[in-house]
Each structure stands twice: as C-alpha cells, then as structure tokens.
C-alpha cells in the first residue's frame, strides 16, 4: 500500500503513520514490499520503491527514494533511473547509500543535517557522547583556535547571526521549548520559553523566528544592539507592549497585527489545523518569508509584523534564503532543485495593496543542490553546493566550479568560508583541525591577483573597474602603493571610502624623496625593519 508505520515499541498506542506514495518494486527479491533501512544512528529512514501512478497505464514506472526523520517528517526525495529497486544499504558512517536498481548499483552521497552554525569567526556544533544523554556543544574560534564546551539537554537546533547564536531545546514539559541566546564563548545572554513545537528556526540581528507546522513566533531578543531598537521604543509602543515578553505569535492562516499577543493570548484562541503546513522559514532585518507545502511563500514585514505579499512558486520549498538587499530569494525544493524568485520584477507596472510588485519565479534551475549562501556585501553573488562541487553565481552567471564537499559558513569580501563538517564530526571529541576550515576565493579575486602580479597595475585597474568591489580596490591600492603609483592608489582609496588612505597619499606626495616614500609605505604595511633600512 505504500504506507509505513513507526513505533517506539510493539505496545506503542500512538504510532506515526506515513503515506509514502510508493508501491513495491516487482524486482524486490524478498517478498512484495518496499525497501526500508535506517541509517547507523536511527535518525533517517530511507524508503525505496516505485512511484504510484494511480493506475495510469500510459505512465512509465519510476523508481524513487524518500527520506524521513525519526518523527516521520519528509526530508528529501531522490528520483532514480530505471523502473525497479531490488534493495538498498547504508554505508557504516551513513554518509553514502547504495541502491540496486535493475542491473545497476548506484551510490548516493548523503549530506546530514548537522546541528551547527557559524558566527563571529566561531564555528559552533553539537554532538552526542555514548556515555551521556545530553549534547556536547563546542564553540571553536577559527582565528585563535580557542575551544569552549558546554552541555545542553534535549538540543534540537542551532542557528546564529552576527555576534550571537541561539540554541533551541526541549524542556521536561512536552509542550514547552526553550530558546537560549549565547555569545561566542557560550555564555547565556538571553532566553525565552515558547509554546510551539520548534521545527523551523532562523535568526537575524534583532529577532529569532521559530515555527511549527502551523504557527509562527517572532521573538525580539535582548542584546547590546537590539535594546536600542526595541519594539517598546516605537510609536505604537502601547499596542505592542506585552506582559509575557517581546514576542508576537500568530497562526499561519491568519494575518498578524499590532494586537497579536504572546503565547498567553495565542493559547486562548481555538483554531482548526492548517491544510497547508509550513515547510521552511528565512528572514532578513526587514522581512520574514514563510514557505508552505502548496508552494506559497508568505512575506511579512519586520520589525513591525504585517502580511505584505504572497508569492506562488512552481515547487514545494524546503530551504529559503534572502540576498543582502532583500530583493531576491533562492529556493531549494524537496527534490534538490535550486531556483530564484525576483521580488522586484514588475515594480512600477503593477502592485498589491501594500505597494509591492508581484515578482517573478525566474526560469533558472539547477539540480542536486543541497546548500546555498548569499554574499553579505553583494546582492548578485551567491555560492551553492551541487553534489561535491561549489558554484559561485554572479547575477545567475556561473564561475568555474570548485571541488568541495563542505558546508557553507559565510560569503564576504569575495571569500567563502567552508567547514568540512563530515571530517570534523568524524574526529570528535578532538578539536577541529584548522585545515578543515577552508577559505575559497571567487574568480574575480583570483584573477585580480594574477593580473597585478603578472601583467601590471594599468590592466588590473581596468579589470577591477569592470568587476568593482571594495576588496578588489583594496588590492589595487596596496599594489599601487608598493609601486609608488600614488594617482592609482588615491583613486582606489576613494573607491573604498578609506579617508586615512587618501590622507596617506597626500602626505607621500609632499615628501618628494623616493626613499622616504618607500619608508612611509613600509610603515603603512607594518614592515618596520624595512622602513628603518630605507
């Protein structure tokens, strides 16, 4: 029938029922049943079979793999060539799975959903020890090499932004969850109890957004920054001030307003379960996006929460991300296909009640995607992982791929920080090897260096003008100073907005003596021994 039942024991009175939509393959050698196998730690169930075509004789049989977590939640779908699956088996470390389809054996790489995040040059990750029931949370400073450890009970998720990370945990009360805000050494800064099942979590510079299948909570956490931009400090402070803390909770089928209260008010209102569950959330400082099973993405404004728009996608989103100026979102759907939605298409031609353009789901698609990260300082740059390759796109135009199987941490100054989490988790509890944190450069940064070293400043200046970025102008200013080309150096400093650099060039021009100029340049680069000799 394609149905799977998950039980904690043979006496479980509330089993989890899954309708996979698959039917057994005729090639299955052991009885007429679906192919099922748990991974090594029992966190992922793989189910294989033939996609049920509902009795349509004209449709071809298609083999399909579906992955579920231990709570029956659908994680990912994998389509396979061929019409019959005879068996499947996990590799020992659960990082690969072997699939027997017709007369072939296929191997698929698995990208586990580790509990981890990256912020303030700190990699935070969690793992379990055989002798303990709680999670060991490690905060590893990738610059200094310092490691801080803390133990957290019933940890669910980790997210981070800016100078803080948030740990989502269960409490002893099955209906109550706890959010713990921590700094880069693991010290608690703030916390919040929530009455939602924490399935989805995202963090911005001011808010932590958590969601269940049908409800959303936006919590404005307390920090040295967010205290200055507090909800209570705005004009509608009376309407938004709540006794139970600075959070707003609402049902996904309803529109939030200034009268939407916290959990005390939310619990008193009776609602029917939604027929269109939440599948993912993401947020920037000015907007919150909530993806749903139907392919609808609801857009809310932040920090004053109101429903602004609804976007219709051609897929069911599993991951969403917003670019640096909140004009585009990237989507990875349940089949691992990445696509983009431009929220500015149609501006000036048509608009909704809030004055926002309708936007457009762009035609660009790429299969087998499993991670993505927008650049912090350029809205057109995005890095994405496809199988074991990393692609960088500038306005949807790809650069040459780089072989890499790491998880994307940060994209800034034309450099992508990547963590090889598979290797890091394979060596716990040992501290991470610094070589497992990679810093990969974009093609424009590599080419600029090559032109400066092998061709000359004039050609490099033309190239950087065509690929303008503060990091490239910084490279040009340094190279021009070394060559005592003060005209180019001053222009580069102006492009980067470096006032001190402009003043340095003026001072160097006044010296007149080449030896003194070289000495000043050496001091600027902190090569003091060379400056004394000059």
Short mmCIF file of C-alpha atoms in Angstrom, two decimals:
data_model
loop_
_atom_site.label_atom_id
_atom_site.label_comp_id
_atom_site.label_asym_id
_atom_site.label_seq_id
_atom_site.Cartn_x
_atom_site.Cartn_y
_atom_site.Cartn_z
CA UNK A 1 0.00 0.00 0.00
CA UNK A 2 3.00 2.33 0.37
CA UNK A 3 2.17 3.13 3.98
CA UNK A 4 4.80 2.98 6.74
CA UNK A 5 4.16 2.83 10.48
CA UNK A 6 6.78 3.98 13.01
CA UNK A 7 6.51 2.73 16.60
CA UNK A 8 8.64 3.14 19.71
CA UNK A 9 7.74 -0.42 20.67
CA UNK A 10 5.20 -3.08 19.80
CA UNK A 11 2.94 -1.58 22.50
CA UNK A 12 3.05 1.99 21.15
CA UNK A 13 -0.51 3.35 21.27
CA UNK A 14 0.27 6.42 19.15
CA UNK A 15 2.33 5.24 16.17
CA UNK A 16 3.42 7.59 13.39
CA UNK A 17 1.77 6.81 10.04
CA UNK A 18 3.44 7.78 6.74
CA UNK A 19 1.86 7.56 3.30
CA UNK A 20 4.91 7.44 1.01
CA UNK A 21 3.01 7.35 -2.28
CA UNK A 22 5.27 4.47 -3.35
CA UNK A 23 4.48 0.88 -4.20
CA UNK A 24 6.74 -2.19 -4.03
CA UNK A 25 9.01 -2.92 -6.95
CA UNK A 26 8.50 -6.21 -8.84
CA UNK A 27 12.29 -6.66 -8.65
CA UNK A 28 12.21 -6.81 -4.83
CA UNK A 29 13.62 -10.27 -4.09
CA UNK A 30 12.38 -10.59 -0.52
CA UNK A 31 8.64 -10.54 -0.63
CA UNK A 32 6.41 -7.89 -2.17
CA UNK A 33 7.36 -4.92 -0.01
CA UNK A 34 9.02 -1.52 -0.03
CA UNK A 35 12.76 -1.25 0.57
CA UNK A 36 13.40 0.28 4.01
CA UNK A 37 16.57 0.88 6.02
CA UNK A 38 17.56 3.11 8.95
CA UNK A 39 20.91 4.88 8.95
CA UNK A 40 23.53 3.95 11.54
CA UNK A 41 22.18 6.15 14.38
CA UNK A 42 18.49 5.76 13.63
CA UNK A 43 17.90 9.41 12.67
CA UNK A 44 16.99 8.90 9.00
CA UNK A 45 14.76 6.27 7.37
CA UNK A 46 15.26 5.54 3.67
CA UNK A 47 12.24 4.18 1.79
CA UNK A 48 12.54 2.95 -1.81
CA UNK A 49 10.01 1.77 -4.35
CA UNK A 50 8.15 2.74 -7.50
CA UNK A 51 6.20 5.99 -7.64
CA UNK A 52 2.50 5.15 -7.63
CA UNK A 53 0.98 6.33 -10.93
CA UNK A 54 -2.58 5.76 -9.65
CA UNK A 55 -3.30 3.02 -12.17
CA UNK A 56 -2.44 5.11 -15.26
CA UNK A 57 -1.19 2.53 -17.75
CA UNK A 58 0.34 5.14 -20.10
CA UNK A 59 2.80 6.44 -17.46
CA UNK A 60 6.20 4.78 -17.05
CA UNK A 61 7.27 3.29 -13.76
CA UNK A 62 9.83 5.50 -11.97
CA UNK A 63 11.99 4.40 -9.06
CA UNK A 64 12.15 6.81 -6.15
CA UNK A 65 13.84 7.13 -2.77
CA UNK A 66 12.27 9.07 0.06
CA UNK A 67 13.98 10.04 3.30
CA UNK A 68 12.18 10.64 6.62
CA UNK A 69 13.39 11.57 10.08
CA UNK A 70 12.54 9.55 13.16
CA UNK A 71 9.37 11.62 13.67
CA UNK A 72 8.01 10.81 10.20
CA UNK A 73 8.83 14.21 8.67
CA UNK A 74 9.72 14.11 4.96
CA UNK A 75 13.31 15.24 4.40
CA UNK A 76 14.09 14.74 0.72
CA UNK A 77 13.04 12.87 -2.44
CA UNK A 78 15.57 11.24 -4.78
CA UNK A 79 14.47 10.18 -8.27
CA UNK A 80 16.35 7.27 -9.84
CA UNK A 81 16.71 6.00 -13.40
CA UNK A 82 15.13 2.62 -14.01
CA UNK A 83 11.85 1.05 -13.07
CA UNK A 84 12.66 -1.40 -10.32
CA UNK A 85 14.51 -1.23 -7.00
CA UNK A 86 15.78 -4.54 -5.66
CA UNK A 87 17.48 -3.32 -2.48
CA UNK A 88 19.31 -0.60 -0.56
CA UNK A 89 22.00 -0.42 2.14
CA UNK A 90 23.66 2.35 4.15
CA UNK A 91 27.41 2.76 4.45
CA UNK A 92 28.78 2.41 8.00
CA UNK A 93 29.08 6.15 8.68
CA UNK A 94 25.74 6.90 6.97
CA UNK A 95 27.39 9.32 4.52
CA UNK A 96 26.56 7.16 1.48
CA UNK A 97 23.80 4.80 0.46
CA UNK A 98 23.92 2.01 -2.14
CA UNK A 99 20.85 1.38 -4.32
CA UNK A 100 20.24 -1.68 -6.50
CA UNK A 101 18.09 -0.65 -9.48
CA UNK A 102 17.51 -3.19 -12.25
CA UNK A 103 21.01 -4.45 -13.18
CA UNK A 104 22.87 -1.42 -11.76
CA UNK A 105 24.15 -0.35 -8.34
CA UNK A 106 24.01 3.38 -7.66
CA UNK A 107 25.80 5.22 -4.86
CA UNK A 108 24.34 8.42 -3.43
CA UNK A 109 26.18 10.83 -1.13
CA UNK A 110 24.22 11.86 1.95
CA UNK A 111 24.56 15.36 3.41
CA UNK A 112 23.49 15.04 7.07
CA UNK A 113 21.61 17.91 8.69
CA UNK A 114 24.17 18.53 11.43
CA UNK A 115 23.46 20.75 14.42
CA UNK A 116 25.84 23.61 13.66
CA UNK A 117 26.17 27.32 12.81
CA UNK A 118 28.86 29.91 12.10
CA UNK A 119 29.12 33.45 13.52
CA UNK A 120 31.82 35.96 14.52
CA UNK A 121 34.59 33.67 13.17
CA UNK A 122 33.27 30.95 15.50
CA UNK A 123 32.09 27.52 14.42
CA UNK A 124 29.52 26.11 16.84
CA UNK A 125 28.47 22.47 16.54
CA UNK A 126 26.92 19.78 18.73
CA UNK A 127 27.35 16.05 19.02
CA UNK A 128 26.42 13.29 21.48
CA UNK A 129 28.67 11.08 23.55
CA UNK A 130 27.81 7.42 24.19
CA UNK A 131 28.08 7.86 27.96
CA UNK A 132 25.86 10.99 28.14
CA UNK A 133 22.26 11.74 27.24
CA UNK A 134 22.81 15.45 26.58
CA UNK A 135 24.55 17.18 23.68
CA UNK A 136 28.09 18.49 23.84
CA UNK A 137 28.11 21.96 22.23
CA UNK A 138 31.52 23.14 21.01
CA UNK A 139 32.32 26.76 20.13
CA UNK A 140 35.55 26.84 18.13
CA UNK A 141 37.22 30.16 17.32
CA UNK A 142 38.61 29.68 13.81
CA UNK A 143 41.05 32.60 14.21
CA UNK A 144 42.62 31.96 17.63
CA UNK A 145 41.98 28.20 17.83
CA UNK A 146 40.33 28.52 21.25
CA UNK A 147 37.61 25.97 22.05
CA UNK A 148 34.76 26.36 24.53
CA UNK A 149 32.47 23.49 25.52
CA UNK A 150 29.08 23.35 27.22
CA UNK A 151 26.49 20.59 27.69
CA UNK A 152 22.85 21.13 26.72
CA UNK A 153 19.95 18.76 27.37
CA UNK A 154 17.50 17.85 24.59
CA UNK A 155 19.08 20.12 21.98
CA UNK A 156 17.05 20.45 18.76
CA UNK A 157 18.65 23.11 16.56
CA UNK A 158 21.40 25.74 16.41
CA UNK A 159 21.23 29.00 14.43
CA UNK A 160 23.43 32.08 14.52
CA UNK A 161 23.77 35.64 13.28
CA UNK A 162 26.18 38.47 13.97
CA UNK A 163 27.73 38.06 17.44
CA UNK A 164 25.27 35.51 18.86
CA UNK A 165 23.89 32.01 18.38
CA UNK A 166 20.61 30.55 19.60
CA UNK A 167 20.18 27.02 20.96
CA UNK A 168 16.68 25.52 20.69
CA UNK A 169 15.95 22.85 23.30
CA UNK A 170 13.11 20.79 24.72
CA UNK A 171 12.09 21.08 28.36
CA UNK A 172 10.62 18.44 30.67
CA UNK A 173 7.17 19.76 29.73
CA UNK A 174 6.48 18.30 26.23
CA UNK A 175 4.54 21.45 25.20
CA UNK A 176 7.25 23.94 26.21
CA UNK A 177 10.52 24.65 24.42
CA UNK A 178 13.43 26.90 25.38
CA UNK A 179 15.49 29.29 23.25
CA UNK A 180 18.91 30.16 24.71
CA UNK A 181 20.88 33.07 23.24
CA UNK A 182 24.65 32.66 23.66
CA UNK A 183 27.74 34.68 22.76
CA UNK A 184 30.92 33.39 21.10
CA UNK A 185 32.22 31.74 24.30
CA UNK A 186 28.92 30.01 25.09
CA UNK A 187 27.81 32.35 27.90
CA UNK A 188 23.99 32.78 28.00
CA UNK A 189 22.85 36.29 27.11
CA UNK A 190 19.05 35.91 26.98
CA UNK A 191 16.43 33.15 26.92
CA UNK A 192 12.76 32.63 26.06
CA UNK A 193 10.24 29.84 26.75
CA UNK A 194 7.94 29.15 23.79
CA UNK A 195 4.82 27.00 23.47
CA UNK A 196 5.45 25.91 19.88
CA UNK A 197 6.95 22.72 18.53
CA UNK A 198 10.25 24.07 17.20
CA UNK A 199 10.53 22.63 13.70
CA UNK A 200 11.97 25.68 11.92
CA UNK A 201 14.32 28.33 13.24
CA UNK A 202 16.06 31.41 11.81
CA UNK A 203 17.91 34.34 13.38
CA UNK A 204 18.54 37.98 12.38
CA UNK A 205 20.35 40.87 14.06
CA UNK A 206 17.29 41.63 16.20
CA UNK A 207 14.92 38.66 16.07
CA UNK A 208 14.70 34.91 16.47
CA UNK A 209 11.89 33.40 14.38
CA UNK A 210 10.63 29.92 15.20
CA UNK A 211 7.76 28.00 13.66
CA UNK A 212 5.80 24.78 13.95
CA UNK A 213 3.72 23.31 11.13
CA UNK A 214 1.01 25.94 11.56
CA UNK A 215 2.19 28.76 13.85
CA UNK A 216 4.98 31.37 13.87
CA UNK A 217 6.68 33.18 16.74
CA UNK A 218 8.92 36.24 16.36
CA UNK A 219 10.98 36.95 19.47
CA UNK A 220 12.94 40.17 19.78
CA UNK A 221 15.90 39.15 21.90
CA UNK A 222 17.85 41.42 24.22
CA UNK A 223 21.42 42.36 23.34
CA UNK A 224 23.52 45.50 23.38
CA UNK A 225 22.26 46.26 19.86
CA UNK A 226 18.61 45.25 19.99
CA UNK A 227 17.99 47.22 23.20
CA UNK A 228 18.49 50.37 21.11
CA UNK A 229 15.92 49.23 18.52
CA UNK A 230 13.41 47.75 20.95
CA UNK A 231 9.74 47.32 19.99
CA UNK A 232 8.77 49.39 23.05
CA UNK A 233 10.71 52.33 21.67
CA UNK A 234 8.50 52.74 18.60
CA UNK A 235 5.43 54.93 18.10
CA UNK A 236 2.91 52.13 18.63
CA UNK A 237 4.54 51.06 21.90
CA UNK A 238 1.25 50.78 23.80
CA UNK A 239 -0.18 48.32 21.28
CA UNK A 240 2.94 46.19 21.14
CA UNK A 241 3.92 46.12 24.82
CA UNK A 242 3.18 42.65 26.19
CA UNK A 243 3.34 41.32 29.69
CA UNK A 244 4.74 37.95 28.64
CA UNK A 245 7.77 39.34 26.80
CA UNK A 246 8.75 40.80 23.45
CA UNK A 247 7.28 38.16 21.14
CA UNK A 248 4.46 38.02 18.62
CA UNK A 249 2.71 34.71 17.87
CA UNK A 250 0.17 34.03 15.15
CA UNK A 251 -1.38 31.21 13.12
CA UNK A 252 -0.06 30.85 9.57
CA UNK A 253 -3.60 31.06 8.10
CA UNK A 254 -4.21 34.37 9.86
CA UNK A 255 -2.69 37.82 9.44
CA UNK A 256 -0.71 39.21 12.39
CA UNK A 257 -1.38 42.73 13.63
CA UNK A 258 -0.26 45.06 16.40
CA UNK A 259 -2.89 43.34 18.56
CA UNK A 260 -1.36 39.88 18.07
CA UNK A 261 -0.17 38.93 21.53
CA UNK A 262 2.20 36.41 23.01
CA UNK A 263 1.58 32.80 23.95
CA UNK A 264 -0.98 33.52 26.68
CA UNK A 265 -3.29 35.17 24.18
CA UNK A 266 -2.47 32.65 21.42
CA UNK A 267 -3.41 29.64 23.60
CA UNK A 268 -6.87 31.04 24.37
CA UNK A 269 -7.90 31.12 20.71
CA UNK A 270 -9.31 27.93 19.15
CA UNK A 271 -8.19 27.06 15.62
CA UNK A 272 -8.55 24.22 13.15
CA UNK A 273 -5.33 22.56 11.93
CA UNK A 274 -3.98 24.06 8.71
CA UNK A 275 -4.25 22.11 5.45
CA UNK A 276 -1.12 23.83 4.08
CA UNK A 277 1.74 23.22 6.50
CA UNK A 278 4.88 25.35 6.88
CA UNK A 279 7.96 23.79 5.26
CA UNK A 280 10.69 26.44 5.81
CA UNK A 281 11.35 29.97 7.08
CA UNK A 282 14.00 32.61 6.48
CA UNK A 283 14.36 36.26 7.42
CA UNK A 284 16.40 39.42 6.95
CA UNK A 285 16.32 42.59 9.04
CA UNK A 286 13.34 43.93 7.07
CA UNK A 287 11.31 40.87 6.06
CA UNK A 288 10.25 37.35 7.06
CA UNK A 289 9.49 34.68 4.44
CA UNK A 290 7.44 31.57 5.30
CA UNK A 291 7.30 28.71 2.77
CA UNK A 292 4.33 26.32 2.67
CA UNK A 293 3.61 22.89 1.14
CA UNK A 294 1.44 24.33 -1.64
CA UNK A 295 4.36 26.39 -2.96
CA UNK A 296 3.10 29.64 -1.46
CA UNK A 297 5.64 31.92 0.26
CA UNK A 298 4.17 34.48 2.64
CA UNK A 299 6.11 37.71 3.13
CA UNK A 300 5.87 39.62 6.41
CA UNK A 301 7.47 42.95 7.29
CA UNK A 302 9.92 43.31 10.18
CA UNK A 303 10.22 44.63 12.86
CA UNK A 304 6.55 45.74 12.70
CA UNK A 305 4.94 42.48 11.65
CA UNK A 306 2.25 42.54 8.96
CA UNK A 307 1.47 40.36 5.95
CA UNK A 308 2.81 42.20 2.88
CA UNK A 309 2.57 39.75 -0.01
CA UNK A 310 2.13 36.14 -1.11
CA UNK A 311 4.36 34.64 -3.80
CA UNK A 312 3.41 31.49 -5.73
CA UNK A 313 6.27 29.12 -6.55
CA UNK A 314 6.25 26.21 -9.01
CA UNK A 315 7.66 23.86 -6.35
CA UNK A 316 7.42 22.91 -2.68
CA UNK A 317 10.25 24.84 -0.94
CA UNK A 318 12.49 23.09 1.58
CA UNK A 319 15.10 25.84 2.06
CA UNK A 320 14.84 29.60 1.53
CA UNK A 321 17.50 32.33 1.63
CA UNK A 322 17.38 36.11 1.04
CA UNK A 323 20.09 38.20 -0.62
CA UNK A 324 21.79 41.15 1.07
CA UNK A 325 19.35 43.85 -0.06
CA UNK A 326 16.21 41.67 0.26
CA UNK A 327 15.28 41.80 -3.43
CA UNK A 328 15.72 38.12 -4.34
CA UNK A 329 15.19 34.81 -2.62
CA UNK A 330 16.78 31.50 -3.51
CA UNK A 331 14.81 28.27 -3.14
CA UNK A 332 15.87 24.64 -2.82
CA UNK A 333 12.84 22.42 -3.23
CA UNK A 334 12.07 18.95 -1.89
CA UNK A 335 13.77 17.38 -4.95
CA UNK A 336 17.02 19.32 -4.51
CA UNK A 337 16.42 21.80 -7.36
CA UNK A 338 17.62 25.37 -6.75
CA UNK A 339 15.77 28.30 -8.32
CA UNK A 340 15.36 32.03 -7.73
CA UNK A 341 12.47 34.43 -7.19
CA UNK A 342 12.98 38.11 -8.03
CA UNK A 343 10.72 40.13 -5.74
CA UNK A 344 11.31 43.38 -7.68
CA UNK A 345 10.02 42.27 -11.10
CA UNK A 346 7.00 44.36 -12.05
CA UNK A 347 7.86 47.38 -9.92
CA UNK A 348 6.25 50.48 -11.41
CA UNK A 349 3.85 48.43 -13.54
CA UNK A 350 1.62 46.68 -11.01
CA UNK A 351 1.47 46.44 -7.23
CA UNK A 352 -0.60 44.94 -4.44
CA UNK A 353 -2.36 46.83 -1.64
CA UNK A 354 0.96 47.36 0.14
CA UNK A 355 2.55 48.81 -2.99
CA UNK A 356 4.81 45.79 -3.60
CA UNK A 357 5.43 44.39 -7.10
CA UNK A 358 4.23 40.83 -7.89
CA UNK A 359 7.72 39.45 -8.52
CA UNK A 360 8.62 36.51 -10.75
CA UNK A 361 9.91 32.96 -10.27
CA UNK A 362 12.88 33.01 -12.65
CA UNK A 363 13.39 30.22 -15.18
CA UNK A 364 16.89 29.36 -13.87
CA UNK A 365 17.11 25.88 -12.28
CA UNK A 366 19.94 23.59 -11.21
CA UNK A 367 19.52 20.07 -9.85
CA UNK A 368 21.20 18.25 -6.95
CA UNK A 369 21.65 21.39 -4.82
CA UNK A 370 21.94 20.96 -1.05
CA UNK A 371 23.31 24.22 0.38
CA UNK A 372 23.39 27.92 -0.55
CA UNK A 373 24.75 31.17 0.87
CA UNK A 374 24.28 34.73 -0.40
CA UNK A 375 27.16 37.20 -0.16
CA UNK A 376 26.86 39.62 2.77
CA UNK A 377 28.05 42.60 0.67
CA UNK A 378 26.82 41.95 -2.88
CA UNK A 379 23.16 41.17 -3.72
CA UNK A 380 24.13 39.48 -7.02
CA UNK A 381 26.63 36.94 -5.61
CA UNK A 382 25.58 33.54 -4.29
CA UNK A 383 27.51 30.34 -3.55
CA UNK A 384 25.77 26.98 -3.84
CA UNK A 385 26.73 23.35 -3.35
CA UNK A 386 25.86 20.82 -6.04
CA UNK A 387 26.91 17.24 -5.28
CA UNK A 388 30.63 17.61 -4.44
CA UNK A 389 31.15 20.91 -6.26
CA UNK A 390 30.77 24.54 -5.23
CA UNK A 391 29.45 27.03 -7.76
CA UNK A 392 29.56 30.80 -7.46
CA UNK A 393 26.97 32.76 -9.45
CA UNK A 394 27.15 36.48 -10.26
CA UNK A 395 23.70 37.57 -11.42
CA UNK A 396 22.96 33.92 -12.31
CA UNK A 397 26.13 33.60 -14.42
CA UNK A 398 28.31 30.75 -13.08
CA UNK A 399 32.03 30.76 -12.42
CA UNK A 400 34.14 27.65 -12.78
CA UNK A 401 33.13 25.10 -10.10
CA UNK A 402 35.45 24.19 -7.24
CA UNK A 403 35.67 20.62 -5.94
CA UNK A 404 34.45 20.78 -2.35
CA UNK A 405 32.13 18.84 -0.02
CA UNK A 406 31.99 21.38 2.80
CA UNK A 407 29.11 23.27 4.35
CA UNK A 408 28.88 26.99 3.51
CA UNK A 409 29.52 29.21 6.53
CA UNK A 410 29.93 32.76 5.23
CA UNK A 411 30.35 34.65 1.94
CA UNK A 412 32.02 38.00 2.43
CA UNK A 413 34.70 40.12 0.71
CA UNK A 414 34.71 37.73 -2.29
CA UNK A 415 35.80 34.89 0.01
CA UNK A 416 33.68 31.89 1.05
CA UNK A 417 34.30 30.23 4.40
CA UNK A 418 33.58 26.49 4.21
CA UNK A 419 33.57 23.92 7.04
CA UNK A 420 34.28 20.26 6.25
CA UNK A 421 31.76 19.04 8.80
CA UNK A 422 31.91 15.38 7.76
CA UNK A 423 35.58 15.31 8.76
CA UNK A 424 35.05 17.43 11.86
CA UNK A 425 32.30 15.16 13.20
CA UNK A 426 34.36 12.08 12.33
CA UNK A 427 37.11 13.26 14.73
CA UNK A 428 35.04 14.39 17.75
CA UNK A 429 35.71 14.87 20.64
CA UNK A 430 39.10 16.07 19.34
CA UNK A 431 39.23 19.81 18.49
CA UNK A 432 38.81 20.58 14.77
CA UNK A 433 41.88 20.65 12.60
CA UNK A 434 42.32 24.26 11.31
CA UNK A 435 42.77 22.80 7.83
CA UNK A 436 39.13 21.66 7.91
CA UNK A 437 38.02 25.32 7.73
CA UNK A 438 38.58 26.45 4.14
CA UNK A 439 38.63 29.96 2.69
CA UNK A 440 37.83 29.79 -1.03
CA UNK A 441 38.11 32.85 -3.28
CA UNK A 442 35.91 33.96 -6.17
CA UNK A 443 37.31 34.01 -9.69
CA UNK A 444 37.39 37.83 -9.83
CA UNK A 445 39.60 37.94 -6.71
CA UNK A 446 41.96 35.28 -8.06
CA UNK A 447 42.15 36.97 -11.47
CA UNK A 448 42.82 40.39 -9.94
CA UNK A 449 45.78 38.98 -8.01
CA UNK A 450 47.14 37.27 -11.13
CA UNK A 451 46.88 40.44 -13.24
CA UNK A 452 48.57 42.55 -10.57
CA UNK A 453 51.42 40.04 -10.25
CA UNK A 454 51.95 39.09 -13.91
CA UNK A 455 50.64 41.96 -16.06
CA UNK A 456 50.57 45.34 -14.35
CA UNK A 457 48.61 47.96 -12.45
CA UNK A 458 47.08 49.61 -15.54
CA UNK A 459 45.44 46.40 -16.80
CA UNK A 460 44.42 45.43 -13.26
CA UNK A 461 42.76 48.84 -12.83
CA UNK A 462 40.66 48.27 -15.96
CA UNK A 463 39.68 44.76 -14.83
CA UNK A 464 38.73 45.93 -11.33
CA UNK A 465 36.70 48.79 -12.79
CA UNK A 466 34.65 46.19 -14.69
CA UNK A 467 34.32 43.94 -11.59
CA UNK A 468 34.08 46.63 -8.93
CA UNK A 469 34.23 45.51 -5.29
CA UNK A 470 35.83 47.09 -2.18
CA UNK A 471 38.09 44.04 -1.71
CA UNK A 472 39.47 44.40 -5.26
CA UNK A 473 40.02 48.16 -4.88
CA UNK A 474 41.85 47.38 -1.64
CA UNK A 475 44.18 45.01 -3.51
CA UNK A 476 44.80 47.67 -6.15
CA UNK A 477 45.57 50.37 -3.56
CA UNK A 478 48.14 48.14 -1.86
CA UNK A 479 49.82 47.19 -5.14
CA UNK A 480 49.87 50.85 -6.29
CA UNK A 481 51.47 51.95 -3.02
CA UNK A 482 54.17 49.32 -3.43
CA UNK A 483 54.92 50.70 -6.91
CA UNK A 484 54.67 54.31 -5.64
CA UNK A 485 51.84 54.90 -8.14
CA UNK A 486 50.05 57.46 -5.98
CA UNK A 487 47.47 58.51 -8.59
CA UNK A 488 46.08 54.97 -8.84
CA UNK A 489 46.40 54.43 -5.08
CA UNK A 490 44.42 57.59 -4.29
CA UNK A 491 41.67 56.61 -6.76
CA UNK A 492 41.45 53.13 -5.20
CA UNK A 493 41.27 54.58 -1.67
CA UNK A 494 38.45 56.89 -2.79
CA UNK A 495 36.55 53.89 -4.23
CA UNK A 496 36.80 52.06 -0.87
CA UNK A 497 35.97 55.17 1.15
CA UNK A 498 39.28 54.94 3.03
CA UNK A 499 39.85 58.52 4.25
CA UNK A 500 43.08 57.62 6.06
CA UNK A 501 44.44 56.11 2.86
CA UNK A 502 43.71 59.32 0.91
CA UNK A 503 45.48 61.36 3.58
CA UNK A 504 48.46 58.99 3.39
CA UNK A 505 48.77 59.52 -0.37
CA UNK A 506 48.70 63.29 0.07
CA UNK A 507 51.44 63.09 2.70
CA UNK A 508 53.56 60.84 0.47
CA UNK A 509 53.23 63.25 -2.46
CA UNK A 510 54.55 66.07 -0.28
CA UNK A 511 57.69 64.12 0.68
CA UNK A 512 59.18 64.14 -2.80
CA UNK A 513 62.04 61.80 -1.83
CA UNK A 514 61.56 58.25 -3.17
CA UNK A 515 63.46 56.69 -0.25
CA UNK A 516 61.29 58.46 2.31
CA UNK A 517 58.18 57.50 0.39
CA UNK A 518 59.21 53.82 0.41
CA UNK A 519 59.89 54.05 4.15
CA UNK A 520 56.41 55.52 4.80
CA UNK A 521 54.81 52.80 2.66
CA UNK A 522 56.73 50.13 4.61
CA UNK A 523 55.45 51.65 7.88
CA UNK A 524 51.90 51.60 6.48
CA UNK A 525 52.25 47.85 5.83
CA UNK A 526 53.87 47.43 9.30
CA UNK A 527 57.20 46.32 7.86
CA UNK A 528 59.15 48.35 10.39
CA UNK A 529 62.57 46.71 9.83
CA UNK A 530 62.38 47.53 6.14
CA UNK A 531 61.34 51.12 6.95
CA UNK A 532 64.43 51.64 9.15
CA UNK A 533 66.76 50.40 6.40
CA UNK A 534 65.12 52.70 3.86
#
